[in-house]
Coordinates of C-alpha atoms in Angstrom, one line a residue:
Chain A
X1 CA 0.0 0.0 0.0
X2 CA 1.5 3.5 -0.9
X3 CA 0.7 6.5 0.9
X4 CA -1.3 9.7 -1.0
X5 CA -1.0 12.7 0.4
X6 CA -2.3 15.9 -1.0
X7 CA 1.2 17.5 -2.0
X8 CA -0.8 20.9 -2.1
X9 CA -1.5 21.3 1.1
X10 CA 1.9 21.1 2.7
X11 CA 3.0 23.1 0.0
X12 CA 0.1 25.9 0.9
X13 CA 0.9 25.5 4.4
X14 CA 4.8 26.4 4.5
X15 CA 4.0 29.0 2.2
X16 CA 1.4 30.1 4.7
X17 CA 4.2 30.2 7.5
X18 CA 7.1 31.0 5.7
X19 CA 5.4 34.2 3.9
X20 CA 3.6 35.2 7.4
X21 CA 6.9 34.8 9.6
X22 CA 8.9 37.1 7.2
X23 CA 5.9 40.1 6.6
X24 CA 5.8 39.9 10.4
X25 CA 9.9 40.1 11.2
X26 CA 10.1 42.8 8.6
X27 CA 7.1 44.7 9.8
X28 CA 7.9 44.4 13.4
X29 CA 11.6 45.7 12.3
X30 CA 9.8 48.4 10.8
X31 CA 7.9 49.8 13.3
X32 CA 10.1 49.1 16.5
X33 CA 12.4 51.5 14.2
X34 CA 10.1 54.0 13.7
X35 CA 9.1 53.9 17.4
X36 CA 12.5 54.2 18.4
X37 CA 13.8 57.1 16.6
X38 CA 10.9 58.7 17.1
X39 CA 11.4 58.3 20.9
X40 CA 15.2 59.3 20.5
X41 CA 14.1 62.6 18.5
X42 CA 11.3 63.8 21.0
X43 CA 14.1 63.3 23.7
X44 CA 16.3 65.4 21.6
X45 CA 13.4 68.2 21.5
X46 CA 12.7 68.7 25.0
Chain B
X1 CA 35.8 49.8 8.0
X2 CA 36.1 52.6 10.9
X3 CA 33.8 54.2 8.7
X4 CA 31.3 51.9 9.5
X5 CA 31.9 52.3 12.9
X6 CA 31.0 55.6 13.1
X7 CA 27.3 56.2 14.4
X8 CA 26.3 59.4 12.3
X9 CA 28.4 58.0 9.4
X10 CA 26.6 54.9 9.1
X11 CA 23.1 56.5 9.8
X12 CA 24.0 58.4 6.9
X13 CA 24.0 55.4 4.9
X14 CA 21.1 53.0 6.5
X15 CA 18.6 55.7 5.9
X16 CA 18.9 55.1 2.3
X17 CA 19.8 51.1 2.2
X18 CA 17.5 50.3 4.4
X19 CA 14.7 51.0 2.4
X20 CA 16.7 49.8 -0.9
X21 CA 17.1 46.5 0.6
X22 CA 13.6 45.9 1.8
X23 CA 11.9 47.1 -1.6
X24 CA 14.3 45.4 -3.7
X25 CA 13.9 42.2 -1.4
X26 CA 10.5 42.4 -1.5
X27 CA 9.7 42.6 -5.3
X28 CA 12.4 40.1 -5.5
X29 CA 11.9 37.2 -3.4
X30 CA 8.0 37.6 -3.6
X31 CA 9.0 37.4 -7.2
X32 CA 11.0 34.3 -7.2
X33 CA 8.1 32.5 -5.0
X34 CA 5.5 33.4 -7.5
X35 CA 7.5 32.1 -10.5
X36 CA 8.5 28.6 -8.3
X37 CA 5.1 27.8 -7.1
X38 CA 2.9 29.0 -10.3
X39 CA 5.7 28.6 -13.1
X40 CA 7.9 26.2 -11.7
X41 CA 7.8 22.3 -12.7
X42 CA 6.6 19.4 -10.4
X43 CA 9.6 17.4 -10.0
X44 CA 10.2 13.6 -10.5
X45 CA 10.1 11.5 -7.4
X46 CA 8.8 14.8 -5.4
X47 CA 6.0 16.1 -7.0
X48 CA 4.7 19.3 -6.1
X49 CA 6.1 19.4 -2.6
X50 CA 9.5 20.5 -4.2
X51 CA 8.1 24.0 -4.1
X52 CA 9.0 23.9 -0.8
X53 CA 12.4 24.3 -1.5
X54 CA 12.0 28.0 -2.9
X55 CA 11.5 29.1 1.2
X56 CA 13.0 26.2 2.9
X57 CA 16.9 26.7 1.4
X58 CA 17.1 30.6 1.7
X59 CA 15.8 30.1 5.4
X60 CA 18.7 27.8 6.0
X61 CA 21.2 29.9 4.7
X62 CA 19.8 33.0 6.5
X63 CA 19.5 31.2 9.7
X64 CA 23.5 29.7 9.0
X65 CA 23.8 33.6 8.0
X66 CA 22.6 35.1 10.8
X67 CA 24.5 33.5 13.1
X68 CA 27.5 34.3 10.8
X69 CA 26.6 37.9 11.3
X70 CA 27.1 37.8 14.9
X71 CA 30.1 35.7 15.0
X72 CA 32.2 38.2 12.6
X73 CA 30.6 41.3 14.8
X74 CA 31.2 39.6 18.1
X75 CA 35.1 39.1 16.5
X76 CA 35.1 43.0 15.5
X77 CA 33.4 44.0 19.0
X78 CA 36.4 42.1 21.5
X79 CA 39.3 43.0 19.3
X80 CA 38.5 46.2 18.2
X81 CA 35.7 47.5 20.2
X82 CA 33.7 49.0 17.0
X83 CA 30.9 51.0 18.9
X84 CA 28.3 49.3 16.2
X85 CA 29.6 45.9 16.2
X86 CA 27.6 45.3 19.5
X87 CA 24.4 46.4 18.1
X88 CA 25.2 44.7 14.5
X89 CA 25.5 41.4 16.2
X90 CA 21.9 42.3 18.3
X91 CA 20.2 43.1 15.2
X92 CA 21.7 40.2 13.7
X93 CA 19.8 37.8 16.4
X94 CA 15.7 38.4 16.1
X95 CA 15.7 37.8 11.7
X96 CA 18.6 34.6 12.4
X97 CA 16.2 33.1 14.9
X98 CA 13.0 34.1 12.7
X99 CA 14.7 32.1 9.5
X100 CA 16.3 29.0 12.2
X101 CA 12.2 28.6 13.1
X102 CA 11.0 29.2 8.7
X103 CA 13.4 26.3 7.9
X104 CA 12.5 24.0 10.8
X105 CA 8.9 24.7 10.1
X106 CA 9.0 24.2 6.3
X107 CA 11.5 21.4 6.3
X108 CA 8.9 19.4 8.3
X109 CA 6.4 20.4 6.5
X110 CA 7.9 19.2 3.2
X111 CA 9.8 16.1 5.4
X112 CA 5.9 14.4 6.0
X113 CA 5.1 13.6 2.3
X114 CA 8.5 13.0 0.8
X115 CA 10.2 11.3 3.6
X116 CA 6.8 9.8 5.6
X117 CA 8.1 11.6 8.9
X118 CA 7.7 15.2 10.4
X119 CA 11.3 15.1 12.1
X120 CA 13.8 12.6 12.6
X121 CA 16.7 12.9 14.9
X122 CA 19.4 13.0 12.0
X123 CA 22.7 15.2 12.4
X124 CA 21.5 17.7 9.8
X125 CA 18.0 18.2 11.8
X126 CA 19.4 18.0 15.2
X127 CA 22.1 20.4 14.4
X128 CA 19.4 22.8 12.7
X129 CA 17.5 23.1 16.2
X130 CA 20.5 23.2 18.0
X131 CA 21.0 26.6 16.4
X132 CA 17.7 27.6 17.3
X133 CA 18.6 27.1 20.6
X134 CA 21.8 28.9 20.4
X135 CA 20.0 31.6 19.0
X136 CA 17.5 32.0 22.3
X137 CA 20.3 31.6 24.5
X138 CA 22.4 34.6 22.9
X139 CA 19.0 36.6 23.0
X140 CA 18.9 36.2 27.0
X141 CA 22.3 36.3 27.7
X142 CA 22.7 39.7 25.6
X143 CA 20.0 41.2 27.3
X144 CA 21.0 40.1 30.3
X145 CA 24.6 41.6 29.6
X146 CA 22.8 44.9 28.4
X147 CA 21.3 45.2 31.7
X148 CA 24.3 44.0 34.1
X149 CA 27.6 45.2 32.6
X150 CA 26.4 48.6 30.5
X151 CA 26.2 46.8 26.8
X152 CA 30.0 46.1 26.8
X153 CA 28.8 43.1 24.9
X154 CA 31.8 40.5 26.7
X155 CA 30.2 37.5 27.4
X156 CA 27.6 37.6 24.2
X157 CA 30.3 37.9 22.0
X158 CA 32.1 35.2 23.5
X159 CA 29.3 33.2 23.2
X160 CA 28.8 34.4 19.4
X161 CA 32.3 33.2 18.7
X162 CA 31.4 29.6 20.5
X163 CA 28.3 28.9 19.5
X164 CA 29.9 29.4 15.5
X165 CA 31.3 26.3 15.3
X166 CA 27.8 24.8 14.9
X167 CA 27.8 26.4 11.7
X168 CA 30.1 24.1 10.1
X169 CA 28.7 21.6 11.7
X170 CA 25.3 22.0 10.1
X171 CA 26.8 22.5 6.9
X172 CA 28.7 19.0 6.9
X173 CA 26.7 16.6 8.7
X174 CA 25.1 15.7 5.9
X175 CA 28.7 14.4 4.4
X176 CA 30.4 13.7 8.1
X177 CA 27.1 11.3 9.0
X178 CA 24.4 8.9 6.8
X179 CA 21.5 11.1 7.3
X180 CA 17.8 11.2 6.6
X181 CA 18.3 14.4 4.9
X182 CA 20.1 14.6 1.8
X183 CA 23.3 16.1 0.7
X184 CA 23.8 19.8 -1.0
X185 CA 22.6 20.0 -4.1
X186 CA 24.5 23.2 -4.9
X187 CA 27.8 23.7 -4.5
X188 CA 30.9 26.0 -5.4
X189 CA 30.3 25.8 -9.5
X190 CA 28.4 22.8 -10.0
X191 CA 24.4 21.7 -9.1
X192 CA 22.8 18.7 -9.1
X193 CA 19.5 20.6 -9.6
X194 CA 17.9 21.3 -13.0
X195 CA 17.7 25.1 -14.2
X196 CA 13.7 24.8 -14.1
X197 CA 14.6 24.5 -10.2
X198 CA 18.0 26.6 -9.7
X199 CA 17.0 29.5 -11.3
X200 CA 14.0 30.3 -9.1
X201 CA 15.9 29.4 -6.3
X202 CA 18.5 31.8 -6.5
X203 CA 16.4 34.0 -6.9
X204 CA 14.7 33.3 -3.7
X205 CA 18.2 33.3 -1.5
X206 CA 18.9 36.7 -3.2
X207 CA 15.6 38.2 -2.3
X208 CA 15.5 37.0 0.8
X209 CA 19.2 37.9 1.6
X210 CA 18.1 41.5 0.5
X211 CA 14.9 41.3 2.7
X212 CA 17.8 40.1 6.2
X213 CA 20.0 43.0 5.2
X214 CA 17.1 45.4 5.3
X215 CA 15.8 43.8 8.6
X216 CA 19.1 44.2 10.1
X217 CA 19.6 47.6 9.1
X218 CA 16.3 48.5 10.5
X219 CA 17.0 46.6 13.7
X220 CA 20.1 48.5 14.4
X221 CA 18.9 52.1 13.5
X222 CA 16.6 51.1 15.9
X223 CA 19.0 49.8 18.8
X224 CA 20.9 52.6 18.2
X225 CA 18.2 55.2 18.4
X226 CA 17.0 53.8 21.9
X227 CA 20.8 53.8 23.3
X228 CA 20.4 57.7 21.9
X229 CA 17.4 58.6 23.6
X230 CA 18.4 57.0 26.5
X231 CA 21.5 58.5 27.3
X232 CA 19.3 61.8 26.4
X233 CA 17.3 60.9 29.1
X234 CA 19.9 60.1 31.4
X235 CA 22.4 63.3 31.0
X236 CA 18.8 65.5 31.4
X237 CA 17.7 63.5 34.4
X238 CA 21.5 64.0 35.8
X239 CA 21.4 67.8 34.9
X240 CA 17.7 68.3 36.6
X241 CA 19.6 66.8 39.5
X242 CA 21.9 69.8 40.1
Chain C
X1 CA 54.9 80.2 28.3
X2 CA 57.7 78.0 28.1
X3 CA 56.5 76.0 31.2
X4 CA 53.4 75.1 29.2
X5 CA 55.3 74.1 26.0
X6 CA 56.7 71.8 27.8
X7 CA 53.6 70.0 28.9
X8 CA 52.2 69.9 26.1
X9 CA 55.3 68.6 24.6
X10 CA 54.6 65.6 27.8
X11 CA 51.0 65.1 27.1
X12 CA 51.5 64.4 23.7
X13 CA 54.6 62.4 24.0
X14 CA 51.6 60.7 26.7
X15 CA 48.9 60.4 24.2
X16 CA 51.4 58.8 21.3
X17 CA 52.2 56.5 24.3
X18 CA 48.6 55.4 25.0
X19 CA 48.0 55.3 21.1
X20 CA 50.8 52.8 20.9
X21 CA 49.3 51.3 24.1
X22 CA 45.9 51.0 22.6
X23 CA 47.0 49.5 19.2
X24 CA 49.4 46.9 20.9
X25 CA 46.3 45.8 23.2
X26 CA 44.4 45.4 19.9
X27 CA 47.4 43.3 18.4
X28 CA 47.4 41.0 21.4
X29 CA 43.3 40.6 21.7
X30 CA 43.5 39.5 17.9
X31 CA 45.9 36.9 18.5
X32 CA 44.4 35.4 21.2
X33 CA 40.8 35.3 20.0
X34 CA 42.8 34.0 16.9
X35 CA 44.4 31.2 19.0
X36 CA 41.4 30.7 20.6
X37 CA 39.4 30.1 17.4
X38 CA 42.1 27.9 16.3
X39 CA 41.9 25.8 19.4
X40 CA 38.1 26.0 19.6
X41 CA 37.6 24.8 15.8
X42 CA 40.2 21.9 16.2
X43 CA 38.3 20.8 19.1
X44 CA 35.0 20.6 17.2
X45 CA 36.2 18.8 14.6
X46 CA 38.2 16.2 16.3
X47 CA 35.0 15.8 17.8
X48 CA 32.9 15.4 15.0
X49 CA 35.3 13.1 13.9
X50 CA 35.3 10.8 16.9
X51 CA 31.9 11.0 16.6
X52 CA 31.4 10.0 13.1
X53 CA 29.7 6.6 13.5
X54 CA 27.9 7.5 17.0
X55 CA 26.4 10.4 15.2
X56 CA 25.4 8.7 12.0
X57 CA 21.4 7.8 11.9
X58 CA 21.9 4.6 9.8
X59 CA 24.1 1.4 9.4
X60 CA 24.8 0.5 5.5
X61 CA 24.5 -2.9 4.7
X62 CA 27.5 -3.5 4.8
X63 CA 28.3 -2.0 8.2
X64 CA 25.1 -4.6 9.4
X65 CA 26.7 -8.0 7.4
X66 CA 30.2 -6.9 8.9
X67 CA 28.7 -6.8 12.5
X68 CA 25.5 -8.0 12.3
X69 CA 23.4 -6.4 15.5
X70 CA 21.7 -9.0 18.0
X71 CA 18.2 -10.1 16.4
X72 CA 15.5 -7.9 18.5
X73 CA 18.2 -4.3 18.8
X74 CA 16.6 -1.8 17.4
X75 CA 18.5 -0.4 14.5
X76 CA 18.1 1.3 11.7
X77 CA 19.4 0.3 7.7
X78 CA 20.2 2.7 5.3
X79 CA 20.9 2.2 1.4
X80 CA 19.4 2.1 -2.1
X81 CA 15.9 -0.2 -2.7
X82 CA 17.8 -2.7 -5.4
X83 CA 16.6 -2.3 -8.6
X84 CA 14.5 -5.2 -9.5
X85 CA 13.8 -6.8 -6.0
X86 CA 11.2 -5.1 -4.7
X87 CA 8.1 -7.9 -4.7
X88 CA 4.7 -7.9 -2.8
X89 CA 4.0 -11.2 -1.1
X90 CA 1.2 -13.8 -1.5
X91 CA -1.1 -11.7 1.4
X92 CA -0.8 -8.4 -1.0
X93 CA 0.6 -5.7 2.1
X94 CA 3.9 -7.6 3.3
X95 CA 6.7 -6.2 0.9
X96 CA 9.9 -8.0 0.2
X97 CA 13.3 -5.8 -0.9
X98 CA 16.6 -5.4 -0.6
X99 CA 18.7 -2.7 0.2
X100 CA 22.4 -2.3 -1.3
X101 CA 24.9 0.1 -0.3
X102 CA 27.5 -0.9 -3.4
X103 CA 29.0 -3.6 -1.4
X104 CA 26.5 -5.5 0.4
X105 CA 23.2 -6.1 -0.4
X106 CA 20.4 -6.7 3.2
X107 CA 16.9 -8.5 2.5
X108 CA 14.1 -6.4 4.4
X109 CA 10.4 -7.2 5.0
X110 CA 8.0 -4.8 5.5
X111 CA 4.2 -4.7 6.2
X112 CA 2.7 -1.4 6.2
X113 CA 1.7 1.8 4.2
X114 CA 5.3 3.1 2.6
X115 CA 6.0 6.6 1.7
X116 CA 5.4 8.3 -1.7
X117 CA 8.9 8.0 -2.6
X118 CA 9.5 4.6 -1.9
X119 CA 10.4 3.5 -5.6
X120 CA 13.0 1.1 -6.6
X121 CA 16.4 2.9 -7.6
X122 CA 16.1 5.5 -4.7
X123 CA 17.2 5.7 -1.0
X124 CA 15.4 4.0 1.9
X125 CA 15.7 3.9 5.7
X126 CA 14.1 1.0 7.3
X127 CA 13.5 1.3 11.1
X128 CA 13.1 -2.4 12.7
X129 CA 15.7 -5.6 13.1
X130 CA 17.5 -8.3 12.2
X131 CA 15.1 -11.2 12.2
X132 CA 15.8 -14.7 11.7
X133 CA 18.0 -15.8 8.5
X134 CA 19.4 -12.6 8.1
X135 CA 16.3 -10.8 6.8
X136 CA 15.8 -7.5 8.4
X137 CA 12.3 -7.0 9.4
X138 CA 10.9 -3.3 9.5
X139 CA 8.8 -1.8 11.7
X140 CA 8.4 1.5 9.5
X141 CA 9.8 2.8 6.2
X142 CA 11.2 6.7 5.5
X143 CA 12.3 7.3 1.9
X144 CA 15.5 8.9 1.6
X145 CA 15.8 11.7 -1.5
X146 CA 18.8 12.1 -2.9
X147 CA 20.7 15.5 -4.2
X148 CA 19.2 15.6 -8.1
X149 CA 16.3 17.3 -8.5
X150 CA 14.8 16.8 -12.1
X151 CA 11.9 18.5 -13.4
X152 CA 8.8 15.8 -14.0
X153 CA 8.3 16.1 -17.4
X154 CA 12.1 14.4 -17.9
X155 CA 11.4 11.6 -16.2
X156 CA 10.8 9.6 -19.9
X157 CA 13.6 10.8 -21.8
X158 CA 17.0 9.3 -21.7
X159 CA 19.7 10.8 -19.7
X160 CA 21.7 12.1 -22.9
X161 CA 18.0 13.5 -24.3
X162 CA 17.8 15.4 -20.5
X163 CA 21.0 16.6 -20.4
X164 CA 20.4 18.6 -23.5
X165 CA 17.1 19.7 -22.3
X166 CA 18.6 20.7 -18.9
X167 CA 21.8 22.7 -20.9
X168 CA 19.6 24.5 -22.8
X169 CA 17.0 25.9 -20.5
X170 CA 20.1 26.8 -17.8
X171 CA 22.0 28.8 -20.4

């Protein structure tokens, strides 16, 4: 007896985390960066 | 190189990369994962879960890359004391990590229908979550060392230096050991992998390489602008206090 | 006047001294971490190296004829599915293969569901153990890929009629 998997859906799954986990990362990057200069430049104002 | 090192110098420069990195890695690795999964062929044995391999392989090498990263910054940061290697070898740590987990995930994912298993305890595997590991255990150790010893950086880039050895290690288990995982299919000038596959996949570990650099980037303008506005803070709080 | 050109004839002669300090503590930290590396690196591999059939996830078949593992050990055999011996028994579900590394060549049994990739020709690890007459009886079945990837619609043509397929879409 062979095995049948639906090659699809663990395709459509890693693409699922693989695509999330690196919008989040870069997004997260993003902002934290934007938060902290933003912090570092009010600092400078006052 | 002491160019580099110099805070306003280099903020000179990420302020344009970063963003040149991001939108280039962007349009390119979303690029080459459009044109592997919808374009690409099926392949022989695999079938369709070869796709797989246009996120699975440039995670690997930017997990392996990341840790790189801090290695050759902790190196800079003990001999020479480079005010940014400290915070390139932080920045390094989060995206590393991120692309250690990507490759774990995927290679599972992709291990269940072509090998019949979701993890086995080969060297390649093993070695693979072993730098996860390493990679949580420099994050806690570095923070700790940013709280106790003023961000001198000592014993994480100590640690940086160790825990590189594991790089290697990954890289040849698959020759050193009989594992479940295969062997390289690339290597310096030759490929085992047919052009239908190579191409998009290149494509891939340079988009996603571009992507790293621009996370980086961003992750040290960002450590750098919190030791700013901290040390703001402090010199205001000391001068308030006379 | 000339009191002060004096000292600041001393503080720089002080600061060329610390300069000098500064670069020669650089030279030494580099050689040490260097050493260090060095050591560290050698370690690891001799390590690796000790470990090189501890660490390894399968026997070969000939590694299993040379010392053949009490019946009943758990162990696992690695190799290529012979080409041509792979046969399903009289009950339909028990399989019947063996596995050749090149220089030996292991009988396995298996009943079971077996992976996709399970085809003659290609890599298997068989998880189980030696049973009686020297046929290894597994327990479960992994299929092993190997390094080539080929695109699917190759899979007929002969390897000269690939080849030229596979230079001319890489140029």
């Amino acid at each position: 007896m062979r095995e049948a998997l639906d090659a699809w859906t663990f395709v459509a799954a890693a693409y699922a985390v693989g695509i999330g986990a690196t919008l989040a990362m870069t997004l997260w990057s993003l902002l934290s960066m934007q938060r902290a200069e933003k912090r570092r430049d009010d600092a400078r104002k006052r | 190189m002491h160019g580099f090192a110099n805070p306003a110098r280099f903020l000179r420069i990420a302020r344009w990369l970063m963003p040149l990195c991001m939108g280039a890695g962007f349009v390119v690795a979303f690029g080459a994962l459009g044109w592997g999964l919808f374009f690409g062929p099926a392949e022989r044995l695999q079938g369709e879960t070869v796709r797989i391999v246009y996120l699975h392989v440039p995670a690997a090498w930017l997990g392996m890359a990341g840790w790189m990263g801090i290695a050759a910054a902790s190196f800079m940061e003990l001999v020479w004391r480079h005010p940014l290697a400290g915070i390139a070898a932080r920045a390094c740590a989060v995206p590393g990590a991120v692309f250690t987990a990507v490759c774990l995930i995927t290679g599972s994912l992709w291990g269940r229908p072509a090998w019949g298993t979701w993890w086995v305890w080969d060297g390649r595997l093993t070695s693979m979550l072993v730098l996860l590991f390493l990679y949580f255990g420099w994050m806690a150790l570095s923070q700790a060392s940013e709280a106790s010893d003023g961000g001198r950086n000592r014993a994480p880039a100590i640690f940086g230096l160790v825990g590189a050895v594991n790089i290697p290690i990954i890289h040849y288990s698959v020759i050193w050991w009989n594992s479940q995982h295969q062997a390289p299919s690339i290597t310096v000038g030759k490929s085992a992998m047919a052009g239908a596959f190579l191409w998009p996949l290149l494509l891939a570990m340079l988009g996603f390489t571009l992507l790293f650099a621009g996370c980086v980037l961003a992750r040290m303008r960002a450590i750098l602008a919190n030791q700013q506005a901290e040390a703001r803070l402090r010199r205001k709080a000391l001068g308030a206090a006379y | 006047m000339q009191e002060s050109a004096e000292n600041m004839a001393q503080t720089e002669r002080m600061a060329k001294g610390t300069v000098q300090g500064t670069i020669k503590a650089k030279h030494q930290r580099l050689v040490l971490l260097v050493i260090a590396l060095v050591v560290l690196i050698g370690a690891a591999l001799l390590a690796a190296w000790a470990l090189r059939n501890q660490a390894s996830y399968f026997y070969v078949p000939a590694e299993i004829q040379a010392h053949p593992p009490e019946s009943g050990r758990a162990v696992r055999l690695g190799g290529m599915v012979a080409k041509g011996s792979l046969k399903t028994e009289a009950d339909g579900v028990t399989i019947a293969f063996a596995v050749e590394d090149g220089k030996a060549r292991v009988p396995v049994r298996f009943k079971g569901i077996v992976p996709s990739l399970f085809v003659e020709g290609s890599g298997v690890v068989a998880e189980g153990h030696m049973g009686a007459g020297g046929v290894f009886e597994a327990d479960n079945l992994l299929a092993k890929h190997d390094e080539n990837y080929v695109p699917r619609e190759m899979k007929d043509m002969t390897r000269e009629q690939a080849e030229k397929v596979m230079r001319e879409t890489t140029r």
